[in-house]
Structure formats: structure tokens, C-alpha cells
CSV table of C-alpha atoms in Angstrom, one decimal:
chain,number,residue,atom,x,y,z
A,119,MET,CA,80.8,120.5,114.1
A,120,ARG,CA,77.6,118.4,114.3
A,121,VAL,CA,78.3,114.7,114.6
A,122,LEU,CA,76.1,111.6,114.5
A,123,GLY,CA,77.3,108.7,116.6
A,124,LEU,CA,76.7,105.2,115.5
A,125,ILE,CA,77.6,102.2,117.7
A,126,LEU,CA,77.8,98.7,116.3
A,127,ALA,CA,76.4,96.5,119.0
A,128,GLY,CA,74.8,93.5,117.3
A,129,GLY,CA,77.7,91.1,117.9
A,130,LYS,CA,77.1,87.5,119.2
A,131,SER,CA,80.6,86.4,119.9
A,132,ASP,CA,80.7,82.7,120.4
A,133,ARG,CA,84.1,83.2,122.1
A,134,LEU,CA,82.3,84.7,125.1
A,135,TRP,CA,79.9,81.8,125.5
A,136,PRO,CA,78.1,81.2,127.9
A,137,LEU,CA,78.1,84.9,128.8
A,138,THR,CA,76.6,85.8,125.5
A,139,LYS,CA,73.9,83.1,125.7
A,140,VAL,CA,71.4,85.7,127.0
A,141,ARG,CA,72.9,89.0,125.8
A,142,ALA,CA,74.9,90.6,123.0
A,143,SER,CA,78.6,91.1,123.6
A,144,ALA,CA,78.1,94.8,124.0
A,145,ALA,CA,75.9,94.1,127.0
A,146,VAL,CA,78.4,91.9,128.8
A,147,PRO,CA,78.8,93.2,132.4
A,148,VAL,CA,82.2,94.6,133.5
A,149,PHE,CA,83.8,96.2,136.5
A,150,GLY,CA,81.0,95.5,139.1
A,151,LYS,CA,78.1,97.6,137.6
A,152,TYR,CA,78.9,98.6,134.0
A,153,ARG,CA,78.2,97.1,130.6
A,154,ALA,CA,80.8,97.1,127.8
A,155,ILE,CA,78.8,99.6,125.7
A,156,ASP,CA,78.8,102.2,128.5
A,157,PHE,CA,82.4,103.2,127.6
A,158,THR,CA,81.9,104.0,123.9
A,159,LEU,CA,78.5,105.6,124.6
A,160,SER,CA,79.9,107.7,127.4
A,161,ASN,CA,82.9,108.7,125.2
A,162,MET,CA,80.5,110.0,122.5
A,163,VAL,CA,78.4,111.9,125.1
A,164,ASN,CA,81.4,113.3,126.8
A,165,SER,CA,82.6,114.5,123.3
A,166,GLY,CA,79.5,116.6,122.7
A,167,ILE,CA,77.6,114.1,120.5
A,168,ARG,CA,73.9,114.4,121.2
A,169,LYS,CA,72.4,111.9,118.7
A,170,VAL,CA,73.5,108.3,118.8
A,171,GLY,CA,72.1,105.2,117.0
A,172,ILE,CA,72.7,101.8,118.5
A,173,LEU,CA,72.8,99.1,115.8
A,174,THR,CA,71.6,95.9,117.5
A,175,GLN,CA,70.8,92.4,116.2
A,176,TYR,CA,71.7,89.4,118.3
A,177,ASN,CA,69.7,88.9,121.5
A,178,PRO,CA,69.1,92.6,122.2
A,179,ARG,CA,66.7,92.4,125.2
A,180,SER,CA,69.4,92.8,127.9
A,181,LEU,CA,71.0,95.7,125.9
A,182,MET,CA,67.8,97.5,125.4
A,183,ASP,CA,66.8,97.0,129.1
A,184,HIS,CA,70.1,98.5,130.0
A,185,LEU,CA,69.9,101.6,127.7
A,186,GLY,CA,66.2,102.3,128.3
A,187,SER,CA,65.4,105.8,127.0
A,188,GLY,CA,69.0,107.0,127.3
A,189,LYS,CA,68.3,109.0,130.3
A,190,GLU,CA,71.5,108.0,132.1
A,191,TRP,CA,73.5,109.4,129.2
A,192,ASP,CA,71.3,112.6,128.9
A,193,LEU,CA,70.0,111.2,125.6
A,194,ASP,CA,66.3,111.4,126.4
A,195,ARG,CA,65.9,114.6,124.6
A,196,LYS,CA,63.5,116.2,122.0
A,197,SER,CA,66.3,117.1,119.6
A,198,GLY,CA,68.7,114.2,118.9
A,199,GLY,CA,68.7,111.5,121.6
A,200,LEU,CA,69.2,107.7,121.6
A,201,PHE,CA,67.9,105.5,118.7
A,202,ILE,CA,67.8,101.7,118.9
A,203,LEU,CA,68.2,100.5,115.3
A,204,GLN,CA,67.1,96.8,115.1
A,205,PRO,CA,66.6,94.8,111.9
A,206,TYR,CA,62.9,94.8,110.8
A,207,VAL,CA,60.8,93.3,108.1
A,208,GLY,CA,59.8,95.6,105.2
A,209,PRO,CA,58.2,95.2,101.8
A,210,ASN,CA,61.5,95.4,99.8
A,211,ARG,CA,64.3,94.4,102.3
A,212,GLU,CA,65.9,91.6,104.1
A,213,VAL,CA,65.5,91.1,107.8
A,214,TRP,CA,68.9,90.5,109.2
A,215,TYR,CA,72.0,92.7,108.9
A,216,ARG,CA,74.6,90.9,106.7
A,217,GLY,CA,77.6,93.0,107.9
A,218,THR,CA,78.5,96.4,109.4
A,219,ALA,CA,77.9,98.3,106.1
A,220,ASP,CA,74.6,96.6,105.6
A,221,ALA,CA,73.5,97.5,109.1
A,222,ILE,CA,74.0,101.2,108.5
A,223,PHE,CA,72.6,100.9,104.9
A,224,GLN,CA,69.4,99.4,106.2
A,225,ASN,CA,69.0,102.4,108.6
A,226,MET,CA,69.8,105.0,106.0
A,227,THR,CA,66.9,107.1,107.4
A,228,ILE,CA,68.9,108.2,110.4
A,229,LEU,CA,71.6,109.5,108.0
A,230,ARG,CA,69.1,111.3,105.7
A,231,ARG,CA,67.0,113.0,108.4
A,232,GLY,CA,69.6,114.4,110.7
A,233,GLU,CA,71.3,117.8,110.4
A,234,GLU,CA,74.7,116.4,111.3
A,235,ASP,CA,77.6,116.8,108.8
A,236,HIS,CA,79.9,114.1,110.1
A,237,VAL,CA,79.5,110.5,111.4
A,238,LEU,CA,81.6,108.8,114.2
A,239,ILE,CA,81.2,105.0,114.1
A,240,GLY,CA,82.4,102.9,117.0
A,241,SER,CA,82.0,99.5,118.6
A,242,GLY,CA,80.0,98.6,121.7
A,243,ASP,CA,82.6,95.9,122.7
A,244,HIS,CA,85.5,98.1,123.3
A,245,ILE,CA,86.8,99.3,126.7
A,246,TYR,CA,88.6,102.6,126.5
A,247,LYS,CA,88.2,106.3,127.5
A,248,MET,CA,88.6,109.1,125.0
A,249,ILE,CA,87.4,112.6,124.1
A,250,TYR,CA,87.0,112.5,120.4
A,251,ARG,CA,87.3,116.3,119.8
A,252,ASP,CA,91.0,116.1,119.0
A,253,LEU,CA,90.3,113.4,116.4
A,254,PHE,CA,87.7,115.7,114.8
A,255,SER,CA,90.2,118.5,114.6
A,256,TYR,CA,92.9,116.2,113.3
A,257,HIS,CA,90.5,115.0,110.6
A,258,LEU,CA,89.8,118.5,109.4
A,259,LYS,CA,93.4,119.6,109.6
A,260,LYS,CA,94.5,116.7,107.4
A,261,GLY,CA,91.6,117.2,104.9
A,262,ALA,CA,90.8,113.5,105.3
A,263,ASP,CA,88.0,111.6,103.7
A,264,ILE,CA,88.1,109.1,106.5
A,265,THR,CA,90.0,109.0,109.7
A,266,LEU,CA,90.6,105.7,111.6
A,267,LEU,CA,91.6,105.3,115.2
A,268,VAL,CA,94.7,103.2,115.6
A,269,LYS,CA,97.0,102.0,118.4
A,270,GLU,CA,100.4,100.4,118.7
A,271,LEU,CA,99.7,97.1,120.4
A,272,ASP,CA,102.2,95.4,122.7
A,273,GLU,CA,102.9,91.6,123.3
A,274,THR,CA,99.7,91.2,125.4
A,275,TYR,CA,97.6,91.3,122.2
A,276,ASN,CA,97.4,88.6,119.6
A,277,LEU,CA,98.1,90.7,116.5
A,278,SER,CA,96.6,88.1,114.1
A,279,GLU,CA,93.1,88.9,115.6
A,280,TYR,CA,93.2,92.6,114.6
A,281,GLY,CA,93.3,94.7,111.5
A,282,ILE,CA,96.9,95.8,111.1
A,283,VAL,CA,97.6,99.1,109.3
A,284,GLN,CA,100.6,100.3,107.4
A,285,LEU,CA,101.1,104.1,107.4
A,286,ASP,CA,103.3,106.5,105.4
A,287,ASP,CA,105.3,109.3,107.1
A,288,ASP,CA,102.2,111.6,107.0
A,289,MET,CA,100.0,109.1,108.9
A,290,ARG,CA,98.1,108.2,105.7
A,291,VAL,CA,96.9,104.7,105.7
A,292,VAL,CA,98.5,102.8,102.7
A,293,GLU,CA,97.5,99.2,103.6
A,294,ILE,CA,95.2,97.3,106.0
A,295,GLU,CA,95.5,93.6,106.6
A,296,GLU,CA,92.5,92.2,108.3
A,297,LYS,CA,93.6,89.5,110.9
A,298,PRO,CA,96.8,88.5,109.1
A,299,ALA,CA,98.4,85.2,110.0
A,300,HIS,CA,101.8,87.0,109.8
A,301,PRO,CA,101.4,90.7,110.7
A,302,LYS,CA,103.8,93.2,109.1
A,303,GLY,CA,103.6,95.5,112.0
A,304,ASN,CA,101.9,96.1,115.4
A,305,ILE,CA,99.7,99.2,114.7
A,306,ALA,CA,96.1,98.1,114.8
A,307,PHE,CA,92.8,99.6,113.7
A,308,LEU,CA,90.5,100.1,116.7
A,309,GLY,CA,87.2,100.0,115.0
A,310,VAL,CA,86.5,103.7,115.1
A,311,TYR,CA,85.7,105.5,111.8
A,312,PHE,CA,85.1,109.3,111.4
A,313,MET,CA,84.0,110.7,108.0
A,314,ASN,CA,81.6,113.1,106.3
A,315,LYS,CA,78.0,111.9,106.3
A,316,GLU,CA,77.4,112.5,102.7
A,317,LEU,CA,80.6,110.6,101.8
A,318,LEU,CA,79.4,107.6,103.9
A,319,LYS,CA,76.0,107.6,102.2
A,320,GLU,CA,77.7,107.7,98.8
A,321,LEU,CA,79.9,104.8,99.6
A,322,LEU,CA,77.1,102.7,101.1
A,323,TYR,CA,74.9,103.3,98.0
A,324,ALA,CA,77.8,102.3,95.7
A,325,THR,CA,78.7,99.2,97.7
A,326,VAL,CA,75.9,97.4,99.5
A,327,PRO,CA,73.5,97.0,96.6
A,328,GLN,CA,76.5,95.1,94.9
A,329,GLY,CA,76.4,92.5,97.6
A,330,LYS,CA,79.3,93.8,99.7
A,331,TYR,CA,78.4,94.3,103.3
A,332,ASP,CA,81.4,95.0,105.4
A,333,LEU,CA,82.5,98.5,106.2
A,334,LEU,CA,86.2,97.8,106.5
A,335,LEU,CA,86.7,95.0,104.0
A,336,ASP,CA,84.4,96.2,101.2
A,337,ILE,CA,84.4,100.0,101.6
A,338,VAL,CA,87.6,101.3,103.3
A,339,ILE,CA,90.2,98.9,102.1
A,340,PRO,CA,89.2,98.9,98.3
A,341,ASN,CA,89.2,102.7,98.4
A,342,LEU,CA,92.6,103.3,100.1
A,343,ASP,CA,94.1,104.6,96.8
A,344,ARG,CA,91.1,106.7,95.8
A,345,LEU,CA,90.3,108.3,99.2
A,346,LYS,CA,92.4,110.1,101.7
A,347,VAL,CA,92.3,107.7,104.7
A,348,TYR,CA,94.3,108.9,107.7
A,349,ALA,CA,95.1,107.3,111.0
A,350,TYR,CA,94.8,109.0,114.4
A,351,ARG,CA,97.0,107.5,117.1
A,352,PHE,CA,95.5,106.5,120.5
A,353,ASP,CA,98.0,105.8,123.3
A,354,GLY,CA,95.6,105.0,126.2
A,355,TYR,CA,94.1,101.8,127.6
A,356,TRP,CA,92.1,99.9,125.0
A,357,ARG,CA,90.9,96.3,125.0
A,358,ASN,CA,88.1,94.4,123.2
A,359,VAL,CA,85.9,92.1,125.3
A,360,LYS,CA,84.7,90.3,122.2
A,361,LYS,CA,88.1,88.5,121.9
A,362,GLY,CA,87.1,85.7,124.3
A,363,ILE,CA,86.8,84.7,127.9
A,364,LYS,CA,90.5,85.1,128.8
A,365,GLU,CA,90.4,88.7,127.4
A,366,TYR,CA,87.2,89.4,129.3
A,367,TYR,CA,88.8,88.1,132.5
A,368,ARG,CA,92.0,90.1,131.8
A,369,ILE,CA,90.0,93.3,131.3
A,370,ASN,CA,88.1,92.9,134.6
A,371,MET,CA,91.2,92.2,136.5
A,372,ASP,CA,92.9,95.2,135.0
A,373,ILE,CA,90.6,97.5,136.9
A,374,LEU,CA,92.3,96.4,140.1
A,375,ARG,CA,95.4,98.2,138.8
A,376,LYS,CA,95.4,101.9,139.9
A,377,GLU,CA,96.7,103.3,136.7
A,378,VAL,CA,94.0,101.6,134.7
A,379,ARG,CA,91.3,102.7,137.2
A,380,ASP,CA,92.5,106.2,137.1
A,381,GLU,CA,92.4,106.4,133.3
A,382,LEU,CA,89.0,104.8,132.8
A,383,PHE,CA,87.1,106.5,135.7
A,384,TYR,CA,88.9,109.7,136.7
A,385,ARG,CA,89.9,111.3,133.3
A,386,ASN,CA,88.0,112.6,130.3
A,387,GLY,CA,84.6,112.7,131.9
A,388,LYS,CA,82.4,110.2,133.6
A,389,VAL,CA,81.4,106.7,132.6
A,390,TYR,CA,77.6,106.6,132.7
A,391,THR,CA,75.6,103.5,133.3
A,392,LYS,CA,72.1,102.4,134.4
A,393,LEU,CA,71.6,103.3,138.0
A,394,LYS,CA,70.0,101.1,140.7
A,395,ASP,CA,68.9,102.2,144.2
A,396,LEU,CA,71.2,100.0,146.3
A,397,PRO,CA,73.1,100.8,149.5
A,398,PRO,CA,76.9,100.8,149.8
A,399,PRO,CA,78.5,97.4,150.2
A,400,LYS,CA,78.5,96.0,153.7
A,401,PHE,CA,81.4,94.1,155.4
A,402,THR,CA,80.6,92.1,158.5
A,403,THR,CA,83.0,91.5,161.3
A,404,THR,CA,84.2,88.2,159.8
A,405,ALA,CA,84.9,89.7,156.4
A,406,VAL,CA,88.5,89.8,154.9
A,407,VAL,CA,88.9,91.7,151.7
A,408,GLU,CA,92.1,92.3,149.8
A,409,ASN,CA,92.7,94.1,146.4
A,410,SER,CA,89.1,93.6,145.2
A,411,LEU,CA,86.3,95.7,143.8
A,412,ILE,CA,83.0,95.2,145.7
A,413,ALA,CA,79.9,96.9,144.1
A,414,ASP,CA,76.8,98.4,145.7
A,415,GLY,CA,74.4,96.2,147.6
A,416,SER,CA,76.8,93.4,148.3
A,417,ILE,CA,77.3,91.9,151.7
A,418,VAL,CA,80.6,90.2,152.5
A,419,SER,CA,81.1,87.9,155.5
A,420,GLY,CA,83.8,85.6,154.0
A,421,THR,CA,87.1,86.2,152.4
A,422,VAL,CA,87.6,87.9,149.0
A,423,ARG,CA,91.0,88.4,147.3
A,424,ASN,CA,91.8,89.8,143.9
A,425,SER,CA,88.3,89.6,142.7
A,426,ILE,CA,85.4,91.6,141.0
A,427,ILE,CA,82.2,91.3,143.0
A,428,PHE,CA,79.2,92.8,141.2
A,429,ARG,CA,76.0,94.3,142.7
A,430,ASN,CA,73.9,92.6,145.4
A,431,VAL,CA,76.2,89.6,145.9
A,432,ARG,CA,76.3,87.6,149.1
A,433,ILE,CA,79.6,86.1,150.3
A,434,LYS,CA,78.7,84.2,153.4
A,435,VAL,CA,80.8,83.4,156.5
A,436,GLY,CA,83.6,81.0,155.9
A,437,ALA,CA,83.4,81.3,152.1
A,438,ILE,CA,86.6,82.1,150.1
A,439,VAL,CA,86.6,83.9,146.7
A,440,GLU,CA,90.0,84.4,145.0
A,441,ASN,CA,90.9,85.7,141.5
A,442,SER,CA,87.3,85.4,140.4
A,443,ILE,CA,84.5,87.4,138.8
A,444,ILE,CA,81.1,87.0,140.6
A,445,MET,CA,78.2,88.8,138.9
A,446,GLU,CA,75.1,90.4,140.2
A,447,SER,CA,72.8,88.7,142.8
A,448,THR,CA,74.9,85.6,143.2
A,449,VAL,CA,75.0,83.9,146.6
A,450,VAL,CA,78.2,82.0,147.8
A,451,GLU,CA,77.1,80.0,150.8
A,452,GLU,CA,79.0,79.2,153.9
A,453,GLY,CA,82.4,77.4,153.5
A,454,ALA,CA,82.3,77.4,149.6
A,455,VAL,CA,85.6,78.0,147.8
A,456,LEU,CA,85.9,79.7,144.4
A,457,ARG,CA,89.3,80.2,142.7
A,458,ASN,CA,89.8,81.5,139.1
A,459,VAL,CA,86.2,81.2,138.1
A,460,ILE,CA,83.5,83.4,136.5
A,461,LEU,CA,79.9,83.2,137.6
A,462,ASP,CA,77.2,84.9,135.7
A,463,LYS,CA,74.2,86.6,137.4
A,464,ASN,CA,71.9,85.0,139.9
A,465,CYS,CA,74.0,81.8,140.6
A,466,ILE,CA,74.0,79.9,143.9
A,467,VAL,CA,77.1,78.1,145.1
A,468,ARG,CA,76.1,75.6,147.7
A,469,GLU,CA,77.6,75.3,151.2
A,470,GLY,CA,81.1,73.7,151.2
A,471,ARG,CA,81.3,73.4,147.4
A,472,VAL,CA,84.9,73.9,146.0
A,473,ILE,CA,85.4,75.1,142.4
A,474,GLU,CA,88.9,75.9,141.2
A,475,GLY,CA,90.0,76.9,137.7
A,476,ASP,CA,93.5,77.2,136.2
A,477,ILE,CA,94.5,78.3,132.7
A,478,GLU,CA,91.0,77.3,131.4
A,479,LEU,CA,88.6,79.5,133.4
A,480,PRO,CA,85.4,77.7,134.3
A,481,VAL,CA,82.4,80.0,133.3
A,482,PHE,CA,78.9,79.3,134.7
A,483,GLU,CA,75.9,80.6,133.0
A,484,LYS,CA,73.1,82.7,134.5
A,485,ARG,CA,71.0,81.1,137.3
A,486,ALA,CA,73.4,78.1,137.7
A,487,VAL,CA,73.1,76.1,141.0
A,488,LEU,CA,76.4,74.6,141.9
């Protein structure tokens, strides 16, 4: 089966502000040295997909710098490869994408020119690990027109923020409520679509020129009676960084749990990311580190507990960092104390400064001097 991968990565996400002030939500850093998009992109590559289009829009510079030519994902190739699909000005078209369906419609060329017979559409904001081949087989076995990835969510998710699906006994989707105030169930659509490419083209041509621009709301939901839309159940770890600062913090702290770390990094292939030539982290004789992730190039002389320390960070002697996320190239000077805070890249925390958060996590933007 030849599959084209499309990743929706143009989101702004005001709920992640100020982390999205200089980058799209798919480019938000996670787990010390990764970006959110690394997971969906690696899932596609690990599943044998060799042609992937990245649909960008909001503030794409950081994302494009991270992806480069696609070399890290083995997508710098003559046949297939990585395609950055940005809005552009043409003689007969709008500039900005008006929704997920419109974004794909405005890049119809990638659908027309390829030899792939199916399309997998995912989101660059989602953190999970999956080989899609079983989903492909399930789709064919069911004779489905569209297969949606779903998961039963527990009490740690706010169900009113997700698309809640109703299924019959054969796993056919009979109803989808998008972000319902009073959800009828707890099975949520995870933003992954799989379908025949020609069907996708037909649906886009029938819908987008009519002023309907959303893939789920304007194409899938109105056609539930006409098309065979099936659900494929996913039982692994899955979270969406786009849901806000608290969710972003939760996701990063989840990696300190062994079972989450094992699932995301030691099963179903590697997670690829942009590499940097940095030495292993260094711990001086005054360093105290407990239950934390320390990335390459960092030097720790102070105390770090229950925290995520990104690449090339300096934690100087006498400094204390607890329950915090400290991003790349930040310096925490002597005697400074950070508890329950998030610092973006290239920040400086001056000597002796104390910053403590609680339920509301303080988030400091890139290059802040505190």
C-alpha cells in the first residue's frame, strides 16, 4: 500500500501563549530536545510512509528550521520526501488557509501528482507513539471509506475539549459531537484520518468551493450516513500539547514516569529529531539531581528535582530548580530558586532571584531576563 502522509501543523494556539509567540504549536519543545511534531512525523516514517506534506501557516520559521530538508527522518530523497506546504499568493486564490479542509484543498497538487492510493492525515500537536500498519489493514478489512483513530479517555482529560464519537457494535461511527458541553461518552477522535486519496479529492471538490472549510465538521460529520466511517481504537499514551499550558506541563512531567518513557522512546521505532553536536550533560561535585531529565550540553552545579532541563542549560552552584521546565540555553545563576515555572529558550535568571508558581504556572517568554 502506498500512503501519502499529511500533517496539520499550522496551529497558533493562544492557550500556549507565550510559548507560541515565536513558533507554531507543532514546534513547541518537549522532553529536553524534541519538538511536538517529531512524534507524528516519526510515526509516519516508522510506518513506511516515504512522502509527507507539512501544512504550515502561523509563524512557521521555527518549524521549518527544525525540519530542514527532512534528513533526520530520512525524507531528503529523490522519490517522495518532505514537502512544506505554506499558504501562497496565486492569481485565483486566497492567501490564508481557512480551515483544515481548505489547507489540503489549496495544496491539491500534492494529491494529484503522487502515485499513492491512500492518505493518512495527522496533527503535529499530538504526543503518542504508533505504527499505523495495523490501522491500514483494519481499514481494508472493514471496507471502510474513512477510518478515524479513537481512544477512550479517562478523568485526566476534559472531554468537552474533544470530538466525542458514538459507535455501533461493529465500530462504525454513527455520531460525532465536536467539543460537547455534556459529552454522551468518553471515546474521543484523536485527529487521525485514513482514506482513499481519490475519495478525499472528491470530498474536497464537493465541499470547499461551497464555503465549507473544516475536514471534520464539514466533510466527515455530514457524510456519516452516506460513507462507511469506522473507528480504530488506540490504547496507548496520547496527549495534545495544544490544550494549554497546564497540559503542556503535564506532558513534559509525564516523561519522568518510566512507563510513559518506555512507551514513547523504546517501542515502535525511534523518535527522530534535529540533531546538535553537543557533549553529554555534565554534573559537577556540587550537583544534586533527583528524578529529572537533563539534556545534552547542560552543566549542573546546583540542585535539580522533578524537572525537565533542555539542551545547553547552566544551573550554577547554589541554584535550586524544582518541578520546572527549563528550555535550551537558559542560565540559572548562583543562589536562584525556581519552583513550578516554565522558562522558554535563552532566559537568564539572575543571582539570588526566587520565582515560585502554584496552580497557575508562571511562563516566561524567550530571552527573558529575570
